[in-house]
């Protein structure tokens, strides 16, 4: 039951943002029942008083309900006439406050769309070649590398380069030809410079005055009264569950899911849940955060999960940890290029579909992967191509071993609002991933986007420990549903 707020039935907060102003209708009613909700209306317009229908909000949800250690996600509806509304659930007893901000103007969204579909190389990379030289010396050369993709064919013209084509995926990685060494001597990979495609006119829309601006004038406090009505779900966490909006809420730093009945796992419960399991974590540094969390929180008094020395970099991996008493093995591996990491051994970089093809699967096997944070710099058509290959490998895995637990972790918000790595890009990739796996039985999708978007911690590509702890609880709730 949502209380509708209109211009005639609410308090008005006015905020000037650059050359625009935002009018927010907030609740004039102060008291609501738990499990109820309110609908907040917003209008953006020019300072002259005329409506500005192009001043849309985009990216991370710009409206949420929060106070102290409690918060809930809200999804904005764009009415295409300069007005917006959002329905906010009231899931906790106590107080709450509406929080509104402008993420991006619609002008910026159009620019982001333009370069999302472009093959312009916004991110560059470095390839380090290494090989034998005269007098038993070692020669090292560094050159520029990048993805070869799109209608334009190549980021560098002519017969200039070493090309590394993956036979299965068809992906071509291209590096400038070293002067002294062979193309066979590519040893390491690192991130390079970022290159902006923006014209001087386009740059003005990315100013701080018009990006991620909080509408702070509303101070209306909502009192949420006790209610015996049920809220949430008691259903076990299984595959095939849909993600509602909101998918849950934070209360005292604990995520309360509306998707399924998640639990808080003690170290002993984590250990018991993972007993006799092999966990394969693939993707980027955010799944490495999960690996590190388990490494630090599944120690017992007489045993612990211990990282093995694979003689690899502690950040770039690959990594493996084991706990012998309970037969727990946890692997973590980065996906392949394009990748903004430093000094990675090139032969250690595998495409995710290859690693999935190497998993036998079975009731003891848990696969979790995330894929997107390093793809926001490149055309979305390339992402669709890669996800299609991953999808084929997951379908094959579940066909040969249907009892395998397969989990996709969505991309989280990162707090980045620029042309290179905007959260708006990440949101598009999440949509692609979710839609391309929607019809596959046995696949679990964990939406951490909502979990990172409404928490009080500052947005970060690497979410803080309290968020990671809640993500792990959701993850384990699917492995060991209660």
PDB file of N, CA, C and O in Angstrom, residues 2 18 27 71 74 94-95 128 155 171 219 266 283 301 304 330 350 373 393 399 403 412 414 426 431 442-443 445:
ATOM      1  N   UNK A   2       0.860   1.962  -1.127  1.00  0.00           N
ATOM      2  CA  UNK A   2       1.708   3.129  -1.260  1.00  0.00           C
ATOM      3  C   UNK A   2       0.855   4.391  -1.227  1.00  0.00           C
ATOM      4  O   UNK A   2      -0.180   4.484  -1.887  1.00  0.00           O
ATOM      5  N   UNK A  18      23.189  23.573 -11.194  1.00  0.00           N
ATOM      6  CA  UNK A  18      23.654  24.213 -12.411  1.00  0.00           C
ATOM      7  C   UNK A  18      22.608  25.177 -12.932  1.00  0.00           C
ATOM      8  O   UNK A  18      22.162  26.082 -12.231  1.00  0.00           O
ATOM      9  N   UNK A  27       6.638  13.697   1.614  1.00  0.00           N
ATOM     10  CA  UNK A  27       5.429  13.415   2.382  1.00  0.00           C
ATOM     11  C   UNK A  27       5.043  14.535   3.346  1.00  0.00           C
ATOM     12  O   UNK A  27       5.867  15.006   4.121  1.00  0.00           O
ATOM     13  N   UNK A  71      18.591   1.361   5.090  1.00  0.00           N
ATOM     14  CA  UNK A  71      18.388   1.962   3.768  1.00  0.00           C
ATOM     15  C   UNK A  71      17.706   0.951   2.856  1.00  0.00           C
ATOM     16  O   UNK A  71      17.809  -0.258   3.051  1.00  0.00           O
ATOM     17  N   UNK A  74      15.381   2.387  -4.333  1.00  0.00           N
ATOM     18  CA  UNK A  74      14.190   2.837  -5.035  1.00  0.00           C
ATOM     19  C   UNK A  74      14.467   2.969  -6.517  1.00  0.00           C
ATOM     20  O   UNK A  74      15.549   3.411  -6.917  1.00  0.00           O
ATOM     21  N   UNK A  94      10.733   2.688  12.833  1.00  0.00           N
ATOM     22  CA  UNK A  94      11.616   3.777  13.265  1.00  0.00           C
ATOM     23  C   UNK A  94      11.444   4.987  12.381  1.00  0.00           C
ATOM     24  O   UNK A  94      10.312   5.359  12.054  1.00  0.00           O
ATOM     25  N   UNK A  95      12.541   5.580  11.953  1.00  0.00           N
ATOM     26  CA  UNK A  95      12.484   6.783  11.137  1.00  0.00           C
ATOM     27  C   UNK A  95      13.167   6.562   9.801  1.00  0.00           C
ATOM     28  O   UNK A  95      13.997   5.673   9.650  1.00  0.00           O
ATOM     29  N   UNK A 128      54.176  -6.419 -22.596  1.00  0.00           N
ATOM     30  CA  UNK A 128      55.616  -6.497 -22.356  1.00  0.00           C
ATOM     31  C   UNK A 128      56.147  -7.790 -22.969  1.00  0.00           C
ATOM     32  O   UNK A 128      55.723  -8.880 -22.611  1.00  0.00           O
ATOM     33  N   UNK A 155      42.254  -0.787 -34.178  1.00  0.00           N
ATOM     34  CA  UNK A 155      42.577   0.505 -33.573  1.00  0.00           C
ATOM     35  C   UNK A 155      43.847   1.093 -34.165  1.00  0.00           C
ATOM     36  O   UNK A 155      44.150   2.262 -33.974  1.00  0.00           O
ATOM     37  N   UNK A 171      37.908 -13.859 -30.598  1.00  0.00           N
ATOM     38  CA  UNK A 171      38.414 -12.567 -30.137  1.00  0.00           C
ATOM     39  C   UNK A 171      39.864 -12.382 -30.586  1.00  0.00           C
ATOM     40  O   UNK A 171      40.688 -13.297 -30.471  1.00  0.00           O
ATOM     41  N   UNK A 219      14.293  17.823   4.483  1.00  0.00           N
ATOM     42  CA  UNK A 219      14.655  17.318   5.816  1.00  0.00           C
ATOM     43  C   UNK A 219      13.476  16.629   6.495  1.00  0.00           C
ATOM     44  O   UNK A 219      13.543  16.349   7.686  1.00  0.00           O
ATOM     45  N   UNK A 266      27.942 -17.831  10.592  1.00  0.00           N
ATOM     46  CA  UNK A 266      29.112 -17.742  11.463  1.00  0.00           C
ATOM     47  C   UNK A 266      30.267 -18.465  10.786  1.00  0.00           C
ATOM     48  O   UNK A 266      30.064 -19.236   9.829  1.00  0.00           O
ATOM     49  N   UNK A 283      36.443 -14.176 -12.709  1.00  0.00           N
ATOM     50  CA  UNK A 283      36.019 -12.809 -13.027  1.00  0.00           C
ATOM     51  C   UNK A 283      37.068 -11.774 -12.753  1.00  0.00           C
ATOM     52  O   UNK A 283      38.128 -11.740 -13.397  1.00  0.00           O
ATOM     53  N   UNK A 301      39.255 -23.066  15.340  1.00  0.00           N
ATOM     54  CA  UNK A 301      40.247 -23.066  16.411  1.00  0.00           C
ATOM     55  C   UNK A 301      41.387 -24.040  16.114  1.00  0.00           C
ATOM     56  O   UNK A 301      42.526 -23.822  16.513  1.00  0.00           O
ATOM     57  N   UNK A 304      42.170 -24.021   9.508  1.00  0.00           N
ATOM     58  CA  UNK A 304      41.793 -22.794   8.806  1.00  0.00           C
ATOM     59  C   UNK A 304      41.894 -23.056   7.316  1.00  0.00           C
ATOM     60  O   UNK A 304      42.558 -23.992   6.867  1.00  0.00           O
ATOM     61  N   UNK A 330      39.064 -23.684  -2.701  1.00  0.00           N
ATOM     62  CA  UNK A 330      38.535 -22.457  -3.315  1.00  0.00           C
ATOM     63  C   UNK A 330      39.568 -21.939  -4.325  1.00  0.00           C
ATOM     64  O   UNK A 330      40.733 -21.716  -3.973  1.00  0.00           O
ATOM     65  N   UNK A 350      42.815 -16.425 -18.809  1.00  0.00           N
ATOM     66  CA  UNK A 350      41.924 -17.326 -19.547  1.00  0.00           C
ATOM     67  C   UNK A 350      40.570 -16.657 -19.752  1.00  0.00           C
ATOM     68  O   UNK A 350      40.072 -15.967 -18.867  1.00  0.00           O
ATOM     69  N   UNK A 373      33.076  -5.351 -15.133  1.00  0.00           N
ATOM     70  CA  UNK A 373      33.773  -4.146 -14.666  1.00  0.00           C
ATOM     71  C   UNK A 373      34.862  -3.696 -15.627  1.00  0.00           C
ATOM     72  O   UNK A 373      35.110  -2.487 -15.782  1.00  0.00           O
ATOM     73  N   UNK A 393      29.013 -22.273 -22.620  1.00  0.00           N
ATOM     74  CA  UNK A 393      29.789 -23.123 -21.712  1.00  0.00           C
ATOM     75  C   UNK A 393      28.983 -23.491 -20.469  1.00  0.00           C
ATOM     76  O   UNK A 393      29.090 -24.620 -19.964  1.00  0.00           O
ATOM     77  N   UNK A 399      24.413 -29.364 -18.577  1.00  0.00           N
ATOM     78  CA  UNK A 399      23.935 -30.537 -19.308  1.00  0.00           C
ATOM     79  C   UNK A 399      24.680 -31.788 -18.855  1.00  0.00           C
ATOM     80  O   UNK A 399      24.073 -32.840 -18.644  1.00  0.00           O
ATOM     81  N   UNK A 403      23.747 -31.044 -11.325  1.00  0.00           N
ATOM     82  CA  UNK A 403      23.747 -30.742  -9.893  1.00  0.00           C
ATOM     83  C   UNK A 403      24.779 -29.671  -9.525  1.00  0.00           C
ATOM     84  O   UNK A 403      24.890 -29.307  -8.359  1.00  0.00           O
ATOM     85  N   UNK A 412      28.754  -4.489  -9.483  1.00  0.00           N
ATOM     86  CA  UNK A 412      28.300  -3.555  -8.446  1.00  0.00           C
ATOM     87  C   UNK A 412      28.523  -2.105  -8.877  1.00  0.00           C
ATOM     88  O   UNK A 412      29.269  -1.830  -9.827  1.00  0.00           O
ATOM     89  N   UNK A 414      30.185   1.491  -8.733  1.00  0.00           N
ATOM     90  CA  UNK A 414      31.580   1.820  -8.466  1.00  0.00           C
ATOM     91  C   UNK A 414      31.780   3.278  -8.088  1.00  0.00           C
ATOM     92  O   UNK A 414      32.866   3.674  -7.690  1.00  0.00           O
ATOM     93  N   UNK A 426      27.917   0.110 -16.629  1.00  0.00           N
ATOM     94  CA  UNK A 426      27.816  -1.138 -15.863  1.00  0.00           C
ATOM     95  C   UNK A 426      26.373  -1.608 -15.758  1.00  0.00           C
ATOM     96  O   UNK A 426      26.090  -2.813 -15.810  1.00  0.00           O
ATOM     97  N   UNK A 431      22.130  -5.676 -17.351  1.00  0.00           N
ATOM     98  CA  UNK A 431      20.886  -6.009 -18.052  1.00  0.00           C
ATOM     99  C   UNK A 431      21.134  -7.072 -19.113  1.00  0.00           C
ATOM    100  O   UNK A 431      20.364  -8.036 -19.239  1.00  0.00           O
ATOM    101  N   UNK A 442      18.675 -23.604 -13.544  1.00  0.00           N
ATOM    102  CA  UNK A 442      19.838 -23.976 -12.761  1.00  0.00           C
ATOM    103  C   UNK A 442      20.838 -22.868 -12.545  1.00  0.00           C
ATOM    104  O   UNK A 442      21.845 -23.073 -11.860  1.00  0.00           O
ATOM    105  N   UNK A 443      20.591 -21.692 -13.110  1.00  0.00           N
ATOM    106  CA  UNK A 443      21.506 -20.562 -12.939  1.00  0.00           C
ATOM    107  C   UNK A 443      20.931 -19.598 -11.911  1.00  0.00           C
ATOM    108  O   UNK A 443      19.763 -19.212 -11.969  1.00  0.00           O
ATOM    109  N   UNK A 445      21.175 -15.881 -10.121  1.00  0.00           N
ATOM    110  CA  UNK A 445      21.658 -14.515 -10.359  1.00  0.00           C
ATOM    111  C   UNK A 445      21.566 -13.721  -9.062  1.00  0.00           C
ATOM    112  O   UNK A 445      20.478 -13.531  -8.519  1.00  0.00           O
TER     113      UNK A 445
END
